[in-house]
PDB file of C-alpha atoms in Angstrom:
ATOM      1  CA  ALA A 224      64.644  83.198 107.222  1.00  0.00           C
ATOM      2  CA  ILE A 225      64.512  79.871 108.978  1.00  0.00           C
ATOM      3  CA  SER A 226      67.276  78.367 106.834  1.00  0.00           C
ATOM      4  CA  ALA A 227      69.796  80.892 108.168  1.00  0.00           C
ATOM      5  CA  ARG A 228      69.167  79.869 111.787  1.00  0.00           C
ATOM      6  CA  LEU A 229      68.366  76.179 111.433  1.00  0.00           C
ATOM      7  CA  VAL A 230      70.986  73.816 112.777  1.00  0.00           C
ATOM      8  CA  SER A 231      69.211  70.517 112.364  1.00  0.00           C
ATOM      9  CA  PHE A 232      65.974  68.686 112.657  1.00  0.00           C
ATOM     10  CA  ALA A 233      65.041  65.151 113.596  1.00  0.00           C
ATOM     11  CA  VAL A 234      62.025  62.937 113.806  1.00  0.00           C
ATOM     12  CA  GLN A 235      61.816  60.839 116.969  1.00  0.00           C
ATOM     13  CA  SER A 236      59.554  57.986 117.827  1.00  0.00           C
ATOM     14  CA  ALA A 237      59.200  56.345 121.196  1.00  0.00           C
ATOM     15  CA  ARG A 238      60.404  52.797 121.631  1.00  0.00           C
ATOM     16  CA  ALA A 239      58.386  50.199 123.481  1.00  0.00           C
ATOM     17  CA  ASP A 240      60.582  50.764 126.570  1.00  0.00           C
ATOM     18  CA  GLY A 241      59.806  54.495 126.547  1.00  0.00           C
ATOM     19  CA  SER A 242      63.269  55.576 125.399  1.00  0.00           C
ATOM     20  CA  ALA A 243      64.085  57.673 122.360  1.00  0.00           C
ATOM     21  CA  PRO A 244      67.414  58.249 120.650  1.00  0.00           C
ATOM     22  CA  SER A 245      69.007  61.680 120.736  1.00  0.00           C
ATOM     23  CA  ALA A 246      69.001  63.584 117.480  1.00  0.00           C
ATOM     24  CA  PRO A 247      71.853  62.096 115.421  1.00  0.00           C
ATOM     25  CA  SER A 248      73.559  65.433 114.813  1.00  0.00           C
ATOM     26  CA  HIS A 249      73.805  66.193 118.530  1.00  0.00           C
ATOM     27  CA  ALA A 250      75.217  62.968 119.906  1.00  0.00           C
ATOM     28  CA  ARG A 251      78.366  61.128 118.981  1.00  0.00           C
ATOM     29  CA  SER A 252      76.267  58.025 118.572  1.00  0.00           C
ATOM     30  CA  SER A 253      72.636  57.315 119.296  1.00  0.00           C
ATOM     31  CA  ARG A 254      73.854  54.161 121.065  1.00  0.00           C
ATOM     32  CA  GLU A 255      76.000  56.254 123.426  1.00  0.00           C
ATOM     33  CA  SER A 256      73.144  58.420 124.627  1.00  0.00           C
ATOM     34  CA  ARG A 257      69.639  57.248 125.339  1.00  0.00           C
ATOM     35  CA  ALA A 258      67.288  59.561 127.158  1.00  0.00           C
ATOM     36  CA  ARG A 259      63.933  58.489 128.434  1.00  0.00           C
ATOM     37  CA  ILE A 260      61.467  60.378 126.305  1.00  0.00           C
ATOM     38  CA  ASP A 261      59.824  61.766 129.456  1.00  0.00           C
ATOM     39  CA  GLU A 262      63.072  63.582 130.267  1.00  0.00           C
ATOM     40  CA  THR A 263      63.224  65.544 127.003  1.00  0.00           C
ATOM     41  CA  MET A 264      61.437  68.490 125.404  1.00  0.00           C
ATOM     42  CA  ALA A 265      60.320  66.025 122.746  1.00  0.00           C
ATOM     43  CA  GLY A 266      58.780  64.051 125.603  1.00  0.00           C
ATOM     44  CA  VAL A 267      56.726  67.074 126.625  1.00  0.00           C
ATOM     45  CA  ALA A 268      55.377  67.352 123.072  1.00  0.00           C
ATOM     46  CA  PHE A 269      54.851  63.596 122.908  1.00  0.00           C
ATOM     47  CA  ARG A 270      53.000  63.352 126.252  1.00  0.00           C
ATOM     48  CA  THR A 271      50.877  66.455 125.896  1.00  0.00           C
ATOM     49  CA  GLY A 272      50.292  66.303 122.142  1.00  0.00           C
ATOM     50  CA  GLU A 273      51.101  70.025 122.082  1.00  0.00           C
ATOM     51  CA  PHE A 274      53.531  72.192 120.125  1.00  0.00           C
ATOM     52  CA  VAL A 275      56.541  73.019 122.347  1.00  0.00           C
ATOM     53  CA  SER A 276      58.656  76.092 121.722  1.00  0.00           C
ATOM     54  CA  CYS A 277      61.731  76.813 123.804  1.00  0.00           C
ATOM     55  CA  PRO A 278      63.368  80.110 122.753  1.00  0.00           C
ATOM     56  CA  ASP A 279      66.178  79.815 125.326  1.00  0.00           C
ATOM     57  CA  VAL A 280      67.051  76.311 126.523  1.00  0.00           C
ATOM     58  CA  ASP A 281      69.411  77.690 129.188  1.00  0.00           C
ATOM     59  CA  ALA A 282      66.515  79.504 130.869  1.00  0.00           C
ATOM     60  CA  ASP A 283      64.008  76.623 130.640  1.00  0.00           C
ATOM     61  CA  GLU A 284      64.058  74.137 133.523  1.00  0.00           C
ATOM     62  CA  ARG A 285      62.369  71.501 131.322  1.00  0.00           C
ATOM     63  CA  PHE A 286      65.489  71.277 129.156  1.00  0.00           C
ATOM     64  CA  ALA A 287      68.218  68.792 130.050  1.00  0.00           C
ATOM     65  CA  ALA A 288      71.343  68.994 127.918  1.00  0.00           C
ATOM     66  CA  ASN A 289      72.653  65.817 126.354  1.00  0.00           C
ATOM     67  CA  PRO A 290      75.992  65.117 128.075  1.00  0.00           C
ATOM     68  CA  ASN A 291      77.302  63.483 124.883  1.00  0.00           C
ATOM     69  CA  ALA A 292      76.354  66.371 122.601  1.00  0.00           C
ATOM     70  CA  THR A 293      78.970  67.379 120.073  1.00  0.00           C
ATOM     71  CA  ARG A 294      77.310  70.751 119.552  1.00  0.00           C
ATOM     72  CA  SER A 295      75.103  72.816 121.821  1.00  0.00           C
ATOM     73  CA  PHE A 296      72.007  74.656 120.773  1.00  0.00           C
ATOM     74  CA  LYS A 297      70.048  77.555 122.214  1.00  0.00           C
ATOM     75  CA  SER A 298      66.479  77.171 121.010  1.00  0.00           C
ATOM     76  CA  LEU A 299      64.246  74.363 119.898  1.00  0.00           C
ATOM     77  CA  ILE A 300      60.809  73.443 118.740  1.00  0.00           C
ATOM     78  CA  SER A 301      59.204  70.039 119.161  1.00  0.00           C
ATOM     79  CA  ILE A 302      55.862  69.102 117.680  1.00  0.00           C
ATOM     80  CA  PRO A 303      53.917  65.874 118.045  1.00  0.00           C
ATOM     81  CA  LEU A 304      53.463  63.632 115.020  1.00  0.00           C
ATOM     82  CA  ARG A 305      50.199  61.762 114.730  1.00  0.00           C
ATOM     83  CA  ILE A 306      48.530  58.964 112.930  1.00  0.00           C
ATOM     84  CA  GLY A 307      44.908  59.921 113.330  1.00  0.00           C
ATOM     85  CA  THR A 308      44.593  61.074 116.934  1.00  0.00           C
ATOM     86  CA  GLU A 309      47.453  58.930 118.289  1.00  0.00           C
ATOM     87  CA  VAL A 310      50.788  60.661 118.918  1.00  0.00           C
ATOM     88  CA  VAL A 311      53.466  58.377 117.453  1.00  0.00           C
ATOM     89  CA  GLY A 312      56.565  60.580 117.605  1.00  0.00           C
ATOM     90  CA  THR A 313      57.900  64.112 117.420  1.00  0.00           C
ATOM     91  CA  PHE A 314      59.459  66.429 114.874  1.00  0.00           C
ATOM     92  CA  ASN A 315      62.227  68.481 116.474  1.00  0.00           C
ATOM     93  CA  VAL A 316      63.945  71.572 115.106  1.00  0.00           C
ATOM     94  CA  VAL A 317      66.908  73.191 116.864  1.00  0.00           C
ATOM     95  CA  SER A 318      69.142  76.221 116.418  1.00  0.00           C
ATOM     96  CA  THR A 319      72.391  77.511 117.931  1.00  0.00           C
ATOM     97  CA  TYR A 320      70.755  80.946 118.120  1.00  0.00           C
ATOM     98  CA  GLU A 321      68.697  82.012 121.118  1.00  0.00           C
ATOM     99  CA  ASP A 322      65.106  82.959 120.222  1.00  0.00           C
ATOM    100  CA  ALA A 323      65.749  81.743 116.679  1.00  0.00           C
ATOM    101  CA  PHE A 324      62.212  81.050 115.536  1.00  0.00           C
ATOM    102  CA  ASP A 325      59.673  83.761 114.796  1.00  0.00           C
ATOM    103  CA  GLU A 326      55.950  83.286 114.178  1.00  0.00           C
ATOM    104  CA  ALA A 327      56.462  82.645 110.444  1.00  0.00           C
ATOM    105  CA  ASP A 328      59.075  79.970 111.214  1.00  0.00           C
ATOM    106  CA  MET A 329      56.768  78.284 113.712  1.00  0.00           C
ATOM    107  CA  ALA A 330      53.895  78.347 111.221  1.00  0.00           C
ATOM    108  CA  PHE A 331      56.154  76.756 108.599  1.00  0.00           C
ATOM    109  CA  ILE A 332      57.315  74.070 111.045  1.00  0.00           C
ATOM    110  CA  ARG A 333      53.683  73.301 111.896  1.00  0.00           C
ATOM    111  CA  VAL A 334      52.964  72.852 108.169  1.00  0.00           C
ATOM    112  CA  VAL A 335      55.929  70.480 107.837  1.00  0.00           C
ATOM    113  CA  GLY A 336      54.594  68.552 110.841  1.00  0.00           C
ATOM    114  CA  SER A 337      51.167  68.310 109.210  1.00  0.00           C
ATOM    115  CA  VAL A 338      52.751  66.972 106.027  1.00  0.00           C
ATOM    116  CA  LEU A 339      54.652  64.395 108.081  1.00  0.00           C
ATOM    117  CA  ASP A 340      51.355  63.368 109.730  1.00  0.00           C
ATOM    118  CA  VAL A 341      49.889  62.703 106.273  1.00  0.00           C
ATOM    119  CA  VAL A 342      52.982  60.753 105.209  1.00  0.00           C
ATOM    120  CA  LEU A 343      52.871  58.620 108.366  1.00  0.00           C
ATOM    121  CA  ALA A 344      49.159  57.900 107.910  1.00  0.00           C
ATOM    122  CA  SER A 345      49.729  57.062 104.232  1.00  0.00           C
ATOM    123  CA  GLU A 346      52.539  54.674 105.162  1.00  0.00           C
ATOM    124  CA  LYS A 347      50.291  52.943 107.698  1.00  0.00           C
ATOM    125  CA  ASP A 348      47.549  52.669 105.050  1.00  0.00           C
ATOM    126  CA  ALA A 349      50.055  51.270 102.535  1.00  0.00           C
ATOM    127  CA  ILE A 350      51.107  48.592 105.026  1.00  0.00           C
ATOM    128  CA  ARG A 351      47.450  47.694 105.598  1.00  0.00           C
ATOM    129  CA  TRP A 352      46.828  47.460 101.840  1.00  0.00           C
ATOM    130  CA  GLU A 353      49.852  45.191 101.440  1.00  0.00           C
ATOM    131  CA  ALA A 354      48.531  42.973 104.237  1.00  0.00           C
ATOM    132  CA  TYR A 355      45.091  42.962 102.600  1.00  0.00           C
ATOM    133  CA  ALA A 356      46.574  41.981  99.221  1.00  0.00           C
ATOM    134  CA  GLU A 357      48.553  39.162 100.863  1.00  0.00           C
ATOM    135  CA  ALA A 358      45.437  37.975 102.710  1.00  0.00           C
ATOM    136  CA  GLN A 359      43.440  38.003  99.490  1.00  0.00           C
ATOM    137  CA  LYS A 360      46.176  36.081  97.732  1.00  0.00           C
ATOM    138  CA  GLY A 361      46.053  33.515 100.539  1.00  0.00           C
ATOM    139  CA  ALA A 362      42.252  33.376 100.324  1.00  0.00           C
ATOM    140  CA  ASP A 363      42.508  32.712  96.596  1.00  0.00           C
ATOM    141  CA  GLU A 364      44.793  29.799  97.472  1.00  0.00           C
ATOM    142  CA  GLY A 365      42.243  28.422  99.973  1.00  0.00           C
ATOM    143  CA  GLU A 366      43.700  29.912 103.184  1.00  0.00           C
ATOM    144  CA  ASP A 367      41.618  31.778 105.756  1.00  0.00           C
ATOM    145  CA  PRO A 368      42.465  35.489 105.288  1.00  0.00           C
ATOM    146  CA  GLU A 369      43.598  37.294 108.427  1.00  0.00           C
ATOM    147  CA  ILE A 370      44.614  40.911 107.982  1.00  0.00           C
ATOM    148  CA  GLU A 371      47.295  42.271 110.318  1.00  0.00           C
ATOM    149  CA  GLY A 372      46.330  45.585 111.870  1.00  0.00           C
ATOM    150  CA  GLU A 373      42.691  45.141 110.887  1.00  0.00           C
ATOM    151  CA  ASP A 374      41.494  46.102 114.364  1.00  0.00           C
ATOM    152  CA  ASP A 375      43.623  49.290 114.323  1.00  0.00           C
ATOM    153  CA  ALA A 376      41.342  51.104 111.878  1.00  0.00           C
TER     154      ALA A 376
END
């Protein structure tokens, strides 16, 4: 079962400068270690929009260990998170066991990623509705309504 091999998971989003924090459980402090997202397995998932599975990080040249890690891991999965078609971050799952994730685990992780996509889209919609309500309130008070994020639809 996945719970027996799971070490941790994290959701990452890219910052405007292209950097992303390391997973909190793997670095002493996210301020101590900043990796450019392009230099991480999460970056591969983020850039390509594809599911990334790495059963043995030691054998994969795409993997660069975090020099500030407090715990090492052997396998990882990174999946892109989307709002609509736009990739906005990644969901990362790691284990201290090599080849830790079987097909059932990967299917489950994909489902969790899909749920996170829905949550992210719902949050964006909620923010839009709040902006709409504020704009309507302003319009009722004689102001010209301007809805933030209106062009993002």
